[in-house]
Amino acid sequence: KETTTPATLREYLDKNLDYDWGGYWYYAVAHQNDSTYKATSQSNTIYLYQPPLLWVPNAFSSNNDGLNDTWGIVPVFVKEYHLMVYNRWGQIVYETSDKKSDWNGDYKGKTPFDEVLVWIVTYTGWDNRVYYKKGTLTILN
């Protein structure tokens, strides 16, 4: 997306980033439009990677009261994603590769309450590096 800035601006902060994308091309174009010269100059192009980020809540209450009834990780600048949630016996109770998916706590037709679970996520950024993160999740009644 092209942006025009005042001639006096020496620094630009891109505030219109797409959080599902993590790589951005940038270059600068300068115009001289005085009465004598009408010149244009373009800088080199650079491709910048935004580092991937995850926002992970540590609890939710799947009691259908309309507040925090589902749990999901919010990935920012994440390319690919694989999430697994385990119960205390090491069974996978939830698994997804859909980074926009939320879980309602259901496992085999039941929603456990007051249980602590472990989650592990593997994800890649737009730099194609693989990242790992893990933590705990509590389902509250």
mmCIF file with all atom_site columns, C-alpha atoms in Angstrom:
data_model
loop_
_atom_site.group_PDB
_atom_site.id
_atom_site.type_symbol
_atom_site.label_atom_id
_atom_site.label_alt_id
_atom_site.label_comp_id
_atom_site.label_asym_id
_atom_site.label_entity_id
_atom_site.label_seq_id
_atom_site.pdbx_PDB_ins_code
_atom_site.Cartn_x
_atom_site.Cartn_y
_atom_site.Cartn_z
_atom_site.occupancy
_atom_site.B_iso_or_equiv
_atom_site.pdbx_formal_charge
_atom_site.auth_seq_id
_atom_site.auth_comp_id
_atom_site.auth_asym_id
_atom_site.auth_atom_id
_atom_site.pdbx_PDB_model_num
ATOM 1   C CA . LYS A 1 1   ? 0.000   0.000   0.000   1.00 0.00 ? 1   LYS A CA 1
ATOM 2   C CA . GLU A 1 2   ? 1.406   3.343   -0.985  1.00 0.00 ? 2   GLU A CA 1
ATOM 3   C CA . THR A 1 3   ? 1.592   6.164   1.550   1.00 0.00 ? 3   THR A CA 1
ATOM 4   C CA . THR A 1 4   ? 2.450   9.810   0.934   1.00 0.00 ? 4   THR A CA 1
ATOM 5   C CA . THR A 1 5   ? 4.135   11.748  3.718   1.00 0.00 ? 5   THR A CA 1
ATOM 6   C CA . PRO A 1 6   ? 5.154   15.402  4.124   1.00 0.00 ? 6   PRO A CA 1
ATOM 7   C CA . ALA A 1 7   ? 8.630   16.358  2.864   1.00 0.00 ? 7   ALA A CA 1
ATOM 8   C CA . THR A 1 8   ? 9.694   17.238  6.413   1.00 0.00 ? 8   THR A CA 1
ATOM 9   C CA . LEU A 1 9   ? 8.979   13.717  7.739   1.00 0.00 ? 9   LEU A CA 1
ATOM 10  C CA . ARG A 1 10  ? 12.168  11.763  8.462   1.00 0.00 ? 10  ARG A CA 1
ATOM 11  C CA . GLU A 1 11  ? 10.620  8.703   10.125  1.00 0.00 ? 11  GLU A CA 1
ATOM 12  C CA . TYR A 1 12  ? 7.543   6.651   9.252   1.00 0.00 ? 12  TYR A CA 1
ATOM 13  C CA . LEU A 1 13  ? 5.688   4.129   11.431  1.00 0.00 ? 13  LEU A CA 1
ATOM 14  C CA . ASP A 1 14  ? 3.452   1.691   9.539   1.00 0.00 ? 14  ASP A CA 1
ATOM 15  C CA . LYS A 1 15  ? 0.324   1.337   11.692  1.00 0.00 ? 15  LYS A CA 1
ATOM 16  C CA . ASN A 1 16  ? -1.767  -0.554  9.126   1.00 0.00 ? 16  ASN A CA 1
ATOM 17  C CA . LEU A 1 17  ? -0.296  -4.041  9.475   1.00 0.00 ? 17  LEU A CA 1
ATOM 18  C CA . ASP A 1 18  ? -2.261  -7.170  8.627   1.00 0.00 ? 18  ASP A CA 1
ATOM 19  C CA . TYR A 1 19  ? -1.811  -9.494  11.634  1.00 0.00 ? 19  TYR A CA 1
ATOM 20  C CA . ASP A 1 20  ? -2.275  -12.600 9.457   1.00 0.00 ? 20  ASP A CA 1
ATOM 21  C CA . TRP A 1 21  ? 0.702   -11.590 7.339   1.00 0.00 ? 21  TRP A CA 1
ATOM 22  C CA . GLY A 1 22  ? 4.211   -11.021 8.647   1.00 0.00 ? 22  GLY A CA 1
ATOM 23  C CA . GLY A 1 23  ? 6.415   -9.820  5.814   1.00 0.00 ? 23  GLY A CA 1
ATOM 24  C CA . TYR A 1 24  ? 6.309   -6.367  4.285   1.00 0.00 ? 24  TYR A CA 1
ATOM 25  C CA . TRP A 1 25  ? 8.105   -4.719  1.360   1.00 0.00 ? 25  TRP A CA 1
ATOM 26  C CA . TYR A 1 26  ? 9.245   -1.131  1.882   1.00 0.00 ? 26  TYR A CA 1
ATOM 27  C CA . TYR A 1 27  ? 10.923  1.483   -0.282  1.00 0.00 ? 27  TYR A CA 1
ATOM 28  C CA . ALA A 1 28  ? 10.947  5.254   -0.487  1.00 0.00 ? 28  ALA A CA 1
ATOM 29  C CA . VAL A 1 29  ? 10.297  7.434   -3.523  1.00 0.00 ? 29  VAL A CA 1
ATOM 30  C CA . ALA A 1 30  ? 11.416  11.056  -3.525  1.00 0.00 ? 30  ALA A CA 1
ATOM 31  C CA . HIS A 1 31  ? 9.997   13.658  -5.915  1.00 0.00 ? 31  HIS A CA 1
ATOM 32  C CA . GLN A 1 32  ? 11.530  17.010  -6.794  1.00 0.00 ? 32  GLN A CA 1
ATOM 33  C CA . ASN A 1 33  ? 8.832   19.175  -8.295  1.00 0.00 ? 33  ASN A CA 1
ATOM 34  C CA . ASP A 1 34  ? 10.276  22.657  -8.438  1.00 0.00 ? 34  ASP A CA 1
ATOM 35  C CA . SER A 1 35  ? 9.996   24.828  -11.545 1.00 0.00 ? 35  SER A CA 1
ATOM 36  C CA . THR A 1 36  ? 13.368  23.731  -12.976 1.00 0.00 ? 36  THR A CA 1
ATOM 37  C CA . TYR A 1 37  ? 13.525  19.997  -12.236 1.00 0.00 ? 37  TYR A CA 1
ATOM 38  C CA . LYS A 1 38  ? 10.899  17.311  -12.160 1.00 0.00 ? 38  LYS A CA 1
ATOM 39  C CA . ALA A 1 39  ? 12.891  14.327  -10.905 1.00 0.00 ? 39  ALA A CA 1
ATOM 40  C CA . THR A 1 40  ? 12.004  11.092  -9.120  1.00 0.00 ? 40  THR A CA 1
ATOM 41  C CA . SER A 1 41  ? 14.336  8.836   -7.180  1.00 0.00 ? 41  SER A CA 1
ATOM 42  C CA . GLN A 1 42  ? 13.544  5.443   -5.625  1.00 0.00 ? 42  GLN A CA 1
ATOM 43  C CA . SER A 1 43  ? 15.481  3.794   -2.799  1.00 0.00 ? 43  SER A CA 1
ATOM 44  C CA . ASN A 1 44  ? 16.442  0.146   -2.600  1.00 0.00 ? 44  ASN A CA 1
ATOM 45  C CA . THR A 1 45  ? 13.618  -2.195  -1.595  1.00 0.00 ? 45  THR A CA 1
ATOM 46  C CA . ILE A 1 46  ? 13.716  -4.012  1.733   1.00 0.00 ? 46  ILE A CA 1
ATOM 47  C CA . TYR A 1 47  ? 11.594  -6.922  2.949   1.00 0.00 ? 47  TYR A CA 1
ATOM 48  C CA . LEU A 1 48  ? 11.000  -6.758  6.705   1.00 0.00 ? 48  LEU A CA 1
ATOM 49  C CA . TYR A 1 49  ? 9.698   -9.625  8.806   1.00 0.00 ? 49  TYR A CA 1
ATOM 50  C CA . GLN A 1 50  ? 7.509   -8.968  11.786  1.00 0.00 ? 50  GLN A CA 1
ATOM 51  C CA . PRO A 1 51  ? 8.385   -11.465 14.537  1.00 0.00 ? 51  PRO A CA 1
ATOM 52  C CA . PRO A 1 52  ? 5.528   -13.865 15.323  1.00 0.00 ? 52  PRO A CA 1
ATOM 53  C CA . LEU A 1 53  ? 3.661   -13.302 18.571  1.00 0.00 ? 53  LEU A CA 1
ATOM 54  C CA . LEU A 1 54  ? 1.119   -15.348 20.512  1.00 0.00 ? 54  LEU A CA 1
ATOM 55  C CA . TRP A 1 55  ? -1.385  -14.101 23.077  1.00 0.00 ? 55  TRP A CA 1
ATOM 56  C CA . VAL A 1 56  ? -2.477  -17.040 25.199  1.00 0.00 ? 56  VAL A CA 1
ATOM 57  C CA . PRO A 1 57  ? -5.142  -16.840 27.923  1.00 0.00 ? 57  PRO A CA 1
ATOM 58  C CA . ASN A 1 58  ? -4.502  -19.163 30.872  1.00 0.00 ? 58  ASN A CA 1
ATOM 59  C CA . ALA A 1 59  ? -8.135  -19.921 31.813  1.00 0.00 ? 59  ALA A CA 1
ATOM 60  C CA . PHE A 1 60  ? -11.712 -19.964 30.569  1.00 0.00 ? 60  PHE A CA 1
ATOM 61  C CA . SER A 1 61  ? -15.118 -21.021 31.856  1.00 0.00 ? 61  SER A CA 1
ATOM 62  C CA . SER A 1 62  ? -17.101 -23.157 29.475  1.00 0.00 ? 62  SER A CA 1
ATOM 63  C CA . ASN A 1 63  ? -20.393 -22.680 31.342  1.00 0.00 ? 63  ASN A CA 1
ATOM 64  C CA . ASN A 1 64  ? -22.368 -20.929 28.567  1.00 0.00 ? 64  ASN A CA 1
ATOM 65  C CA . ASP A 1 65  ? -22.821 -17.682 30.480  1.00 0.00 ? 65  ASP A CA 1
ATOM 66  C CA . GLY A 1 66  ? -21.591 -15.675 27.497  1.00 0.00 ? 66  GLY A CA 1
ATOM 67  C CA . LEU A 1 67  ? -18.296 -14.702 29.174  1.00 0.00 ? 67  LEU A CA 1
ATOM 68  C CA . ASN A 1 68  ? -15.067 -16.495 28.224  1.00 0.00 ? 68  ASN A CA 1
ATOM 69  C CA . ASP A 1 69  ? -16.933 -19.633 27.133  1.00 0.00 ? 69  ASP A CA 1
ATOM 70  C CA . THR A 1 70  ? -14.231 -20.629 24.649  1.00 0.00 ? 70  THR A CA 1
ATOM 71  C CA . TRP A 1 71  ? -10.444 -20.682 24.653  1.00 0.00 ? 71  TRP A CA 1
ATOM 72  C CA . GLY A 1 72  ? -8.082  -19.958 21.821  1.00 0.00 ? 72  GLY A CA 1
ATOM 73  C CA . ILE A 1 73  ? -4.662  -18.581 21.111  1.00 0.00 ? 73  ILE A CA 1
ATOM 74  C CA . VAL A 1 74  ? -4.453  -15.289 19.239  1.00 0.00 ? 74  VAL A CA 1
ATOM 75  C CA . PRO A 1 75  ? -1.570  -15.546 16.768  1.00 0.00 ? 75  PRO A CA 1
ATOM 76  C CA . VAL A 1 76  ? -0.066  -12.371 15.319  1.00 0.00 ? 76  VAL A CA 1
ATOM 77  C CA . PHE A 1 77  ? 2.240   -12.518 12.270  1.00 0.00 ? 77  PHE A CA 1
ATOM 78  C CA . VAL A 1 78  ? 2.077   -16.342 12.383  1.00 0.00 ? 78  VAL A CA 1
ATOM 79  C CA . LYS A 1 79  ? 2.274   -18.253 9.102   1.00 0.00 ? 79  LYS A CA 1
ATOM 80  C CA . GLU A 1 80  ? 1.564   -21.860 10.107  1.00 0.00 ? 80  GLU A CA 1
ATOM 81  C CA . TYR A 1 81  ? 0.303   -23.175 13.400  1.00 0.00 ? 81  TYR A CA 1
ATOM 82  C CA . HIS A 1 82  ? -0.320  -26.463 15.191  1.00 0.00 ? 82  HIS A CA 1
ATOM 83  C CA . LEU A 1 83  ? -1.836  -26.592 18.701  1.00 0.00 ? 83  LEU A CA 1
ATOM 84  C CA . MET A 1 84  ? -2.316  -29.583 20.996  1.00 0.00 ? 84  MET A CA 1
ATOM 85  C CA . VAL A 1 85  ? -3.974  -29.583 24.441  1.00 0.00 ? 85  VAL A CA 1
ATOM 86  C CA . TYR A 1 86  ? -3.337  -32.502 26.826  1.00 0.00 ? 86  TYR A CA 1
ATOM 87  C CA . ASN A 1 87  ? -5.122  -33.605 29.986  1.00 0.00 ? 87  ASN A CA 1
ATOM 88  C CA . ARG A 1 88  ? -3.301  -34.775 33.123  1.00 0.00 ? 88  ARG A CA 1
ATOM 89  C CA . TRP A 1 89  ? -3.112  -38.333 31.746  1.00 0.00 ? 89  TRP A CA 1
ATOM 90  C CA . GLY A 1 90  ? -1.333  -37.243 28.567  1.00 0.00 ? 90  GLY A CA 1
ATOM 91  C CA . GLN A 1 91  ? -4.322  -37.663 26.271  1.00 0.00 ? 91  GLN A CA 1
ATOM 92  C CA . ILE A 1 92  ? -4.804  -35.102 23.500  1.00 0.00 ? 92  ILE A CA 1
ATOM 93  C CA . VAL A 1 93  ? -8.151  -33.457 24.279  1.00 0.00 ? 93  VAL A CA 1
ATOM 94  C CA . TYR A 1 94  ? -7.966  -30.796 21.568  1.00 0.00 ? 94  TYR A CA 1
ATOM 95  C CA . GLU A 1 95  ? -5.875  -30.364 18.435  1.00 0.00 ? 95  GLU A CA 1
ATOM 96  C CA . THR A 1 96  ? -6.043  -27.863 15.586  1.00 0.00 ? 96  THR A CA 1
ATOM 97  C CA . SER A 1 97  ? -4.019  -26.284 12.797  1.00 0.00 ? 97  SER A CA 1
ATOM 98  C CA . ASP A 1 98  ? -6.614  -23.538 12.307  1.00 0.00 ? 98  ASP A CA 1
ATOM 99  C CA . LYS A 1 99  ? -5.121  -20.451 13.932  1.00 0.00 ? 99  LYS A CA 1
ATOM 100 C CA . LYS A 1 100 ? -8.553  -18.809 14.186  1.00 0.00 ? 100 LYS A CA 1
ATOM 101 C CA . SER A 1 101 ? -10.178 -21.756 15.951  1.00 0.00 ? 101 SER A CA 1
ATOM 102 C CA . ASP A 1 102 ? -11.459 -21.571 19.538  1.00 0.00 ? 102 ASP A CA 1
ATOM 103 C CA . TRP A 1 103 ? -12.173 -24.550 21.784  1.00 0.00 ? 103 TRP A CA 1
ATOM 104 C CA . ASN A 1 104 ? -15.264 -24.870 23.971  1.00 0.00 ? 104 ASN A CA 1
ATOM 105 C CA . GLY A 1 105 ? -13.634 -27.407 26.318  1.00 0.00 ? 105 GLY A CA 1
ATOM 106 C CA . ASP A 1 106 ? -15.553 -30.379 24.969  1.00 0.00 ? 106 ASP A CA 1
ATOM 107 C CA . TYR A 1 107 ? -13.787 -33.748 25.064  1.00 0.00 ? 107 TYR A CA 1
ATOM 108 C CA . LYS A 1 108 ? -15.716 -36.912 24.175  1.00 0.00 ? 108 LYS A CA 1
ATOM 109 C CA . GLY A 1 109 ? -19.026 -35.128 24.661  1.00 0.00 ? 109 GLY A CA 1
ATOM 110 C CA . LYS A 1 110 ? -18.200 -33.701 28.090  1.00 0.00 ? 110 LYS A CA 1
ATOM 111 C CA . THR A 1 111 ? -16.714 -30.467 29.336  1.00 0.00 ? 111 THR A CA 1
ATOM 112 C CA . PRO A 1 112 ? -14.446 -30.974 32.334  1.00 0.00 ? 112 PRO A CA 1
ATOM 113 C CA . PHE A 1 113 ? -14.458 -28.267 34.994  1.00 0.00 ? 113 PHE A CA 1
ATOM 114 C CA . ASP A 1 114 ? -11.769 -27.247 37.462  1.00 0.00 ? 114 ASP A CA 1
ATOM 115 C CA . GLU A 1 115 ? -9.125  -29.093 35.484  1.00 0.00 ? 115 GLU A CA 1
ATOM 116 C CA . VAL A 1 116 ? -5.628  -27.960 34.564  1.00 0.00 ? 116 VAL A CA 1
ATOM 117 C CA . LEU A 1 117 ? -4.478  -28.850 31.058  1.00 0.00 ? 117 LEU A CA 1
ATOM 118 C CA . VAL A 1 118 ? -1.177  -28.451 29.201  1.00 0.00 ? 118 VAL A CA 1
ATOM 119 C CA . TRP A 1 119 ? -0.948  -26.859 25.759  1.00 0.00 ? 119 TRP A CA 1
ATOM 120 C CA . ILE A 1 120 ? 1.885   -26.988 23.247  1.00 0.00 ? 120 ILE A CA 1
ATOM 121 C CA . VAL A 1 121 ? 1.962   -24.959 20.043  1.00 0.00 ? 121 VAL A CA 1
ATOM 122 C CA . THR A 1 122 ? 4.384   -25.184 17.148  1.00 0.00 ? 122 THR A CA 1
ATOM 123 C CA . TYR A 1 123 ? 4.299   -22.280 14.726  1.00 0.00 ? 123 TYR A CA 1
ATOM 124 C CA . THR A 1 124 ? 6.293   -20.602 11.995  1.00 0.00 ? 124 THR A CA 1
ATOM 125 C CA . GLY A 1 125 ? 6.800   -16.958 11.323  1.00 0.00 ? 125 GLY A CA 1
ATOM 126 C CA . TRP A 1 126 ? 7.157   -15.344 7.916   1.00 0.00 ? 126 TRP A CA 1
ATOM 127 C CA . ASP A 1 127 ? 10.903  -15.777 8.325   1.00 0.00 ? 127 ASP A CA 1
ATOM 128 C CA . ASN A 1 128 ? 10.199  -19.565 8.046   1.00 0.00 ? 128 ASN A CA 1
ATOM 129 C CA . ARG A 1 129 ? 11.732  -20.239 11.468  1.00 0.00 ? 129 ARG A CA 1
ATOM 130 C CA . VAL A 1 130 ? 9.972   -22.774 13.687  1.00 0.00 ? 130 VAL A CA 1
ATOM 131 C CA . TYR A 1 131 ? 8.926   -21.659 17.178  1.00 0.00 ? 131 TYR A CA 1
ATOM 132 C CA . TYR A 1 132 ? 7.574   -23.621 20.152  1.00 0.00 ? 132 TYR A CA 1
ATOM 133 C CA . LYS A 1 133 ? 5.613   -22.438 23.139  1.00 0.00 ? 133 LYS A CA 1
ATOM 134 C CA . LYS A 1 134 ? 3.885   -24.297 25.969  1.00 0.00 ? 134 LYS A CA 1
ATOM 135 C CA . GLY A 1 135 ? 1.888   -23.521 29.055  1.00 0.00 ? 135 GLY A CA 1
ATOM 136 C CA . THR A 1 136 ? -1.034  -24.473 31.230  1.00 0.00 ? 136 THR A CA 1
ATOM 137 C CA . LEU A 1 137 ? -4.733  -23.816 30.902  1.00 0.00 ? 137 LEU A CA 1
ATOM 138 C CA . THR A 1 138 ? -7.407  -24.017 33.571  1.00 0.00 ? 138 THR A CA 1
ATOM 139 C CA . ILE A 1 139 ? -11.067 -24.711 32.853  1.00 0.00 ? 139 ILE A CA 1
ATOM 140 C CA . LEU A 1 140 ? -13.129 -23.034 35.566  1.00 0.00 ? 140 LEU A CA 1
ATOM 141 C CA . ASN A 1 141 ? -16.669 -23.738 36.681  1.00 0.00 ? 141 ASN A CA 1
#
